[in-house]
């Protein structure tokens, strides 16, 4: 799908579908007056007669308008002007995108008006447009035997801008939004695939494909003999129970200055988390195929950066394995030696994410990173604390934490800071090893982060717990693609 920023003067005359936003009890936006004149005042009459109220979520499609400037007009309700916000704008865009795709139009012209959302500039408005159309187009890679509905015909979305300056900003926003949408779609595809398809080997293949598609990307995939040579006893203890071979995937994106220190993104890639010997309860266990979303978000973020041509260096590090029970599996009480040399008593084999991440964090040091961010569906406790709306961020660096919080706001992919602290770290005490891998039920998201904190000595580090935000359950079950927008926004903003 192609996205174009136009001004009224540059714009081509006719469109398949003009999209007009209207507030509740409001008038037609100035951007739509020319169109309305060509339609003989029909839009204004529809509004005056109360046939379209402009409520949030409301749409009205006027089809078959003949030879005029638009073959169709889609009216989209924006809700009350006084509750107009970033969130309302994004919801209206999602509604509009779905309706445009349903209409079968080949091209759409957005006359959203310059209804200013106070916090949004032309760049973000345009970026959200591209993200919304990308998301509306997304289809789960399914294995249903019924024939798929044909791909939507929409090939071009044009956004009308007020002037040249906003056109230039919108052009950037649309390009970045399209990149984010493509990266998010990759993340969602990988996460939505079942664990019998999306194995550690499959993830390695997806990372290699990225390197084939983009010149700025290089991928290396390490196997178990190399992991043993590196001394990753903690990572290897998780994969012991499965027959599926583990992988350490290293993806480098070089878009910045040569020699500039990279940001390291470390993603949890547990392609299925049964809990291991500390087996999980059956209800909802299928959702543990999503336990590699951190890994998928690393690959999706790097794909987005490459499409955008972002001027940064990033190294993605993905420890990928399954967590399964078997006669060879790690048992509660087993003690393992991490790559850092620290020993860990594995009291609960279901706290496996931290066991693979700690060795990946140690490995990240060889890239001398400017900052390290790990991304993981790490704890159920995080879901209890923050629900499905915000990811948790824990960091040993106030500046980095603040940057991630701000990026999350701008990207509408929010996070909330939670603490680290020695008092929490003490919950990890062990009589038999340097520390244990669990610290009890209380403060479970924080003690998990505190475990990782023991491996980032001297690094500028943040941890994103995305257990609540990575996927939806119930009727809407599926990957959200979060936190790709947040990570891309952070990496695009000058430090
Ligand atoms: N992958 C899970 C965390 C999780 C739970 C993600 C629910 C998404 C939804 C993780 O490996 C896990 O099992 N964590 C345990 C830790 C506990 C044993 C200390 C948990 O949260 O129960
Ligand atoms: Mn687990
Ligand atoms: Zn897990």
XYZ file of C-alpha atoms and ligand atoms in Angstrom:
519
model
C 0.000 0.000 0.000
C 1.254 3.421 -1.000
C 0.840 6.526 1.165
C 0.950 10.027 -0.308
C 0.834 13.425 1.367
C -0.864 16.037 -0.796
C -1.896 19.635 -0.541
C -5.202 20.688 -2.052
C -3.393 22.331 -4.954
C -1.197 19.336 -5.758
C -3.928 16.793 -5.476
C -5.363 14.797 -8.354
C -9.017 15.411 -8.930
C -10.891 12.175 -8.393
C -10.829 9.579 -5.655
C -12.503 6.229 -5.128
C -13.399 7.158 -1.559
C -13.219 10.509 0.180
C -13.095 10.178 3.957
C -14.595 13.073 5.892
C -14.337 13.352 9.672
C -17.148 15.024 11.608
C -17.489 15.903 15.261
C -20.691 15.313 17.157
C -22.935 18.321 16.594
C -20.210 19.828 14.439
C -20.106 21.269 10.950
C -18.401 19.882 7.860
C -14.660 20.521 8.066
C -13.349 23.240 5.736
C -11.359 20.581 3.844
C -14.664 19.016 2.753
C -16.458 22.127 1.552
C -15.187 21.890 -2.023
C -16.288 18.279 -2.148
C -19.667 19.176 -0.687
C -20.195 21.872 -3.302
C -19.516 19.324 -6.042
C -22.128 17.076 -4.450
C -24.691 19.849 -4.462
C -24.586 20.383 -0.717
C -25.593 16.810 0.043
C -23.100 16.319 2.880
C -24.212 19.474 4.660
C -27.858 18.379 4.300
C -27.121 14.952 5.760
C -25.571 16.632 8.771
C -28.309 19.267 9.101
C -31.063 16.639 8.948
C -29.390 14.576 11.656
C -28.788 11.548 9.419
C -25.218 11.497 10.633
C -24.526 12.592 14.181
C -20.722 12.284 14.276
C -20.625 9.969 17.274
C -17.357 8.135 17.910
C -17.361 4.832 16.017
C -20.186 5.929 13.683
C -19.676 5.681 9.916
C -21.893 6.375 6.930
C -20.897 5.307 3.430
C -22.445 7.177 0.499
C -21.842 4.900 -2.493
C -22.367 5.394 -6.195
C -21.870 9.157 -6.380
C -21.230 9.115 -10.116
C -18.706 11.219 -11.954
C -17.892 13.842 -9.329
C -14.648 14.222 -7.388
C -15.367 11.081 -5.337
C -16.979 7.803 -6.307
C -17.880 7.324 -2.641
C -17.839 9.405 0.503
C -17.271 7.889 3.909
C -18.403 9.995 6.851
C -16.569 9.115 10.047
C -17.753 10.192 13.499
C -15.069 11.840 15.615
C -17.152 12.131 18.800
C -17.536 15.269 20.883
C -14.935 17.952 20.185
C -14.325 18.449 23.872
C -13.141 14.827 24.282
C -11.022 15.014 21.139
C -7.637 13.475 21.934
C -4.833 11.319 20.613
C -6.813 8.261 21.620
C -10.045 9.458 19.986
C -8.117 10.318 16.822
C -6.533 6.873 16.660
C -9.886 5.162 17.234
C -11.488 7.214 14.475
C -8.630 6.248 12.154
C -9.053 2.558 12.947
C -12.798 2.783 12.262
C -12.206 4.707 9.048
C -9.541 2.294 7.808
C -11.779 -0.723 8.375
C -14.704 0.920 6.587
C -12.535 2.004 3.638
C -11.171 -1.520 3.221
C -14.684 -2.957 3.419
C -15.912 -0.530 0.764
C -13.660 -2.146 -1.831
C -12.146 1.181 -2.835
C -8.822 1.170 -4.647
C -7.759 4.525 -3.357
C -8.818 6.803 -0.525
C -8.406 10.515 0.101
C -8.448 11.539 3.748
C -10.013 14.937 4.343
C -9.745 14.765 8.076
C -9.590 18.516 8.325
C -6.932 20.129 10.394
C -8.958 19.398 13.546
C -5.992 19.927 15.759
C -5.405 17.404 18.484
C -3.421 19.642 20.814
C -0.675 17.088 21.422
C -0.339 15.942 17.801
C 1.727 17.508 15.044
C 1.472 16.744 11.327
C 4.185 14.085 11.598
C 2.361 12.000 14.212
C -1.049 12.490 12.595
C 0.331 11.067 9.360
C 2.242 8.305 11.101
C -0.911 7.173 12.869
C -2.748 7.148 9.523
C -0.253 4.730 8.009
C -0.204 2.593 11.158
C -4.013 2.427 11.228
C -4.349 1.345 7.591
C -1.525 -1.159 8.078
C -3.242 -2.630 11.130
C -6.661 -2.769 9.451
C -5.138 -4.695 6.548
C -3.447 -7.214 8.795
C -4.648 -10.820 8.520
C -3.628 -13.584 10.906
C -1.601 -16.282 9.096
C -4.239 -18.944 9.620
C -4.454 -22.613 8.801
C -8.191 -22.528 8.176
C -9.290 -24.703 5.297
C -12.058 -22.348 4.137
C -11.024 -20.071 1.300
C -9.541 -16.775 2.476
C -11.408 -13.590 1.684
C -9.674 -11.841 -1.213
C -7.001 -9.331 -0.247
C -8.425 -5.812 0.055
C -8.145 -3.775 -3.141
C -6.978 -0.599 -1.440
C -3.643 0.310 -3.033
C -3.217 3.998 -2.223
C -4.061 6.295 0.672
C -3.741 10.031 0.156
C -3.686 12.439 3.028
C -4.629 16.028 2.393
C -2.430 18.503 4.237
C -3.073 22.167 4.925
C 0.237 23.549 3.583
C 3.738 22.712 2.337
C 5.308 22.517 5.768
C 2.795 20.036 7.097
C 3.046 18.130 3.814
C 6.763 17.583 4.367
C 6.182 16.444 7.956
C 3.314 14.222 6.839
C 5.472 12.617 4.165
C 7.946 11.561 6.860
C 5.153 10.450 9.154
C 3.564 8.285 6.459
C 6.890 6.639 5.588
C 7.699 5.949 9.221
C 4.160 4.720 9.887
C 4.352 2.331 6.937
C 7.650 0.964 8.280
C 6.200 0.537 11.751
C 3.131 -1.184 10.303
C 5.300 -3.650 8.376
C 7.490 -4.355 11.405
C 4.434 -4.799 13.599
C 2.913 -7.180 11.049
C 6.080 -9.324 11.093
C 5.984 -9.427 14.895
C 2.314 -10.402 14.861
C 2.839 -13.080 12.210
C 5.668 -14.718 14.135
C 3.816 -14.533 17.447
C 0.514 -15.783 16.027
C 2.073 -18.850 14.400
C 1.648 -22.032 16.444
C 4.644 -23.378 18.330
C 4.872 -26.437 16.070
C 5.601 -24.062 13.186
C 7.383 -21.165 14.895
C 10.264 -23.057 16.510
C 13.660 -21.576 17.487
C 14.942 -22.770 14.102
C 12.059 -21.014 12.341
C 12.839 -17.767 14.194
C 16.452 -18.077 13.070
C 15.218 -18.494 9.499
C 13.037 -15.378 9.814
C 16.078 -13.417 11.015
C 18.160 -14.671 8.085
C 15.399 -13.652 5.700
C 15.611 -10.106 7.082
C 19.301 -10.055 6.192
C 18.526 -11.201 2.648
C 15.889 -8.487 2.248
C 17.893 -5.555 3.627
C 21.488 -4.687 2.897
C 21.940 -2.942 6.261
C 21.085 -6.148 8.179
C 23.428 -9.012 9.057
C 22.298 -12.164 10.850
C 24.175 -14.916 12.659
C 22.491 -17.917 14.202
C 24.375 -19.890 16.865
C 23.528 -23.496 17.776
C 23.894 -25.440 20.997
C 27.581 -26.427 20.625
C 28.440 -22.704 20.430
C 26.204 -21.926 23.397
C 28.085 -24.549 25.385
C 31.405 -23.046 24.304
C 30.191 -19.635 25.455
C 29.326 -21.094 28.862
C 25.618 -20.278 28.682
C 24.671 -22.843 31.328
C 21.600 -20.912 32.392
C 20.131 -20.640 28.864
C 20.980 -24.297 28.171
C 19.255 -25.447 31.384
C 15.910 -24.258 29.978
C 16.214 -26.104 26.665
C 17.319 -29.410 28.249
C 13.825 -30.909 28.344
C 12.923 -30.458 24.694
C 13.985 -32.222 21.502
C 13.732 -28.954 19.584
C 17.208 -27.392 19.166
C 17.863 -23.995 20.786
C 19.238 -20.984 18.901
C 20.953 -17.722 19.754
C 20.031 -15.276 17.000
C 22.125 -12.149 16.461
C 20.756 -9.542 14.034
C 22.740 -6.381 13.357
C 21.221 -3.330 11.727
C 23.764 -0.682 10.708
C 22.060 2.546 9.705
C 24.125 4.902 11.856
C 27.680 6.152 11.790
C 30.348 3.453 11.521
C 31.735 2.869 14.948
C 28.810 4.476 16.788
C 27.862 2.257 19.745
C 24.705 0.235 19.016
C 21.591 -0.098 21.104
C 21.179 -3.763 22.016
C 17.666 -5.228 21.965
C 17.418 -8.552 23.779
C 14.160 -10.458 23.164
C 12.783 -13.437 25.051
C 12.230 -16.193 22.504
C 10.540 -19.040 24.361
C 8.592 -20.506 21.452
C 6.517 -22.560 23.886
C 6.440 -22.285 27.668
C 4.842 -25.350 29.238
C 6.467 -24.432 32.547
C 8.803 -27.426 32.314
C 8.798 -29.737 35.360
C 6.984 -26.919 37.223
C 4.218 -27.585 34.698
C 1.577 -24.904 34.142
C -2.155 -25.478 34.600
C -3.842 -26.543 31.357
C -6.311 -23.616 30.952
C -4.835 -21.075 28.591
C -1.589 -22.971 28.105
C -1.953 -22.546 24.334
C -1.279 -18.852 24.873
C 2.277 -19.700 25.853
C 3.040 -19.875 22.122
C 3.125 -16.074 22.502
C 6.075 -16.378 24.918
C 8.436 -15.471 22.072
C 6.847 -12.070 21.478
C 9.900 -10.250 22.853
C 11.985 -11.997 20.180
C 9.394 -11.240 17.501
C 9.342 -7.584 18.578
C 13.128 -7.377 18.191
C 12.888 -8.698 14.617
C 9.879 -6.500 13.830
C 11.621 -3.407 15.191
C 14.730 -4.067 13.131
C 12.632 -4.618 10.014
C 10.852 -1.301 10.622
C 14.170 0.518 11.131
C 15.537 -0.907 7.895
C 12.430 0.099 5.913
C 12.590 3.589 7.394
C 16.354 3.823 6.916
C 16.740 4.959 10.521
C 20.162 6.489 11.257
C 20.999 4.195 14.183
C 22.981 1.068 14.896
C 21.056 -1.718 16.610
C 21.984 -5.252 17.536
C 19.177 -7.699 18.242
C 20.004 -10.659 20.452
C 17.427 -13.418 20.713
C 17.818 -16.501 22.884
C 15.245 -18.926 21.482
C 14.188 -22.301 22.901
C 11.248 -24.319 24.197
C 10.524 -24.932 27.883
C 9.340 -28.552 28.141
C 9.290 -31.315 30.752
C 11.014 -34.638 30.083
C 13.354 -37.147 31.670
C 16.248 -34.854 30.847
C 14.600 -31.610 31.907
C 16.017 -29.326 34.580
C 14.416 -30.057 37.973
C 13.468 -27.694 40.798
C 16.540 -27.352 42.985
C 19.037 -27.876 40.168
C 21.907 -25.408 40.186
C 23.279 -23.951 36.955
C 26.203 -21.679 36.084
C 25.425 -18.638 33.946
C 27.792 -17.174 31.347
C 28.564 -14.396 33.863
C 29.944 -17.066 36.233
C 27.186 -16.515 38.802
C 25.372 -19.665 39.931
C 21.582 -19.952 40.040
C 19.340 -22.305 41.974
C 16.392 -23.100 39.703
C 13.596 -23.317 42.264
C 10.881 -23.023 39.643
C 11.448 -24.169 36.069
C 8.537 -21.956 34.978
C 10.633 -18.857 35.719
C 12.611 -19.676 32.569
C 12.557 -16.344 30.756
C 15.051 -14.749 33.115
C 17.297 -17.822 32.763
C 17.692 -17.380 29.027
C 17.779 -13.577 29.153
C 20.573 -13.360 31.726
C 23.021 -15.150 29.426
C 21.886 -13.046 26.457
C 22.459 -9.895 28.520
C 25.983 -11.051 29.343
C 26.554 -11.824 25.658
C 25.390 -8.300 24.707
C 28.488 -6.819 26.395
C 30.699 -7.801 23.478
C 28.953 -5.174 21.341
C 29.855 -2.401 23.826
C 26.261 -1.140 23.585
C 25.253 2.446 24.367
C 22.157 0.954 25.995
C 20.580 -2.481 26.400
C 16.825 -3.009 26.386
C 15.375 -6.438 27.007
C 11.820 -7.226 25.977
C 10.010 -10.174 27.520
C 6.644 -11.688 28.339
C 8.263 -12.293 31.691
C 5.700 -12.477 34.499
C 2.039 -13.094 35.172
C 2.521 -10.695 38.085
C 3.022 -7.871 35.580
C -0.381 -8.637 34.069
C -1.913 -8.378 37.544
C -0.113 -5.092 38.227
C -0.722 -3.219 34.964
C -3.290 -5.236 33.009
C -3.273 -5.210 29.223
C -2.833 -1.476 28.691
C 0.722 -0.634 29.695
C 4.001 -2.537 29.609
C 6.249 -2.341 32.670
C 9.633 -0.666 32.426
C 12.360 -1.175 35.009
C 15.722 0.518 34.558
C 18.987 1.313 36.297
C 19.106 4.631 34.407
C 16.570 7.418 35.003
C 17.295 9.062 31.661
C 16.683 5.859 29.698
C 13.491 5.140 31.653
C 12.203 8.662 30.938
C 12.993 8.306 27.226
C 11.078 5.026 27.026
C 8.084 6.471 28.877
C 8.021 9.453 26.503
C 8.420 7.248 23.411
C 5.558 5.064 24.618
C 3.288 8.110 24.960
C 4.166 9.471 21.527
C 3.781 6.066 19.892
C 0.511 5.345 21.747
C 2.209 2.173 22.979
C 2.588 3.062 26.618
C 4.638 1.786 29.491
C 4.817 2.533 33.207
C 7.890 2.535 35.405
C 8.193 0.039 38.224
C 11.060 -0.060 40.719
C 14.255 -2.000 41.194
C 15.705 -2.286 44.691
C 18.029 -4.249 46.916
C 15.159 -5.058 49.266
C 13.501 -6.917 46.381
C 16.768 -8.516 45.346
C 17.033 -10.041 48.842
C 13.914 -12.090 48.038
C 16.126 -14.075 45.639
C 18.466 -15.388 48.374
C 19.491 -19.040 48.140
C 21.237 -21.327 50.638
C 22.868 -23.313 47.843
C 23.809 -20.943 44.994
C 24.557 -17.258 44.454
C 20.804 -16.672 44.217
C 17.545 -18.353 43.212
C 15.517 -17.761 40.056
C 12.318 -16.873 41.944
C 11.541 -14.557 44.835
C 8.046 -15.588 45.914
C 4.650 -14.315 44.799
C 4.913 -10.794 46.168
C 6.234 -8.191 43.763
C 6.805 -10.892 41.156
C 7.359 -8.513 38.223
C 9.910 -6.543 40.233
C 11.849 -9.534 41.575
C 12.076 -10.887 38.009
C 13.578 -7.585 36.874
C 15.882 -7.609 39.896
C 17.151 -11.023 38.825
C 18.120 -9.572 35.425
C 19.641 -6.527 37.133
C 22.320 -8.833 38.581
C 23.643 -9.364 35.047
C 23.867 -5.788 33.731
C 26.653 -4.445 35.883
C 27.914 -1.223 34.284
C 25.473 -1.323 31.364
C 22.783 1.291 30.777
C 19.826 -1.039 30.828
C 16.043 -1.185 30.738
C 13.701 -4.134 30.970
C 10.250 -4.147 29.328
C 7.811 -6.695 30.738
C 5.200 -7.086 27.993
C 3.306 -10.068 29.457
C 0.094 -8.001 29.563
C 0.441 -6.065 26.318
C 1.928 -8.576 23.850
C -1.310 -10.345 23.001
C -5.042 -10.352 23.628
C -7.026 -13.306 24.971
C -10.636 -14.381 24.448
C -12.545 -13.692 21.241
C -9.839 -11.259 20.110
C -7.035 -13.734 20.812
C -3.909 -12.783 18.940
C -0.682 -10.819 18.950
C -0.850 -7.020 19.236
C 2.610 -6.364 17.775
C 3.514 -4.322 20.828
C 5.974 -2.863 21.757
C 7.309 -2.333 18.205
C 5.883 1.220 17.897
C 7.410 2.188 21.235
C 10.846 0.772 20.371
C 10.945 2.332 16.916
C 9.896 5.699 18.323
C 12.636 5.498 20.955
C 15.254 4.569 18.355
C 14.159 7.358 15.998
C 14.372 10.070 18.642
C 17.761 11.687 18.979
C 19.170 10.600 22.336
N 5.856 -16.719 30.266
C 5.511 -16.669 31.628
C 4.908 -15.335 32.041
C 3.538 -15.038 31.513
C 2.422 -15.360 32.239
C 3.391 -14.364 30.318
C 1.170 -15.040 31.762
C 2.129 -14.052 29.832
C 1.024 -14.384 30.571
C 6.761 -16.870 32.478
O 7.724 -17.701 31.957
C 6.305 -17.492 33.754
O 5.842 -18.588 33.723
N 6.458 -16.778 34.856
C 6.047 -17.252 36.124
C 7.092 -16.854 37.128
C 6.893 -17.483 38.477
C 7.137 -18.967 38.386
C 7.847 -16.839 39.439
C 4.710 -16.614 36.456
O 4.502 -15.439 36.132
O 3.854 -17.308 36.983
Mn 7.361 -19.743 32.438
Zn 7.764 -17.856 29.923
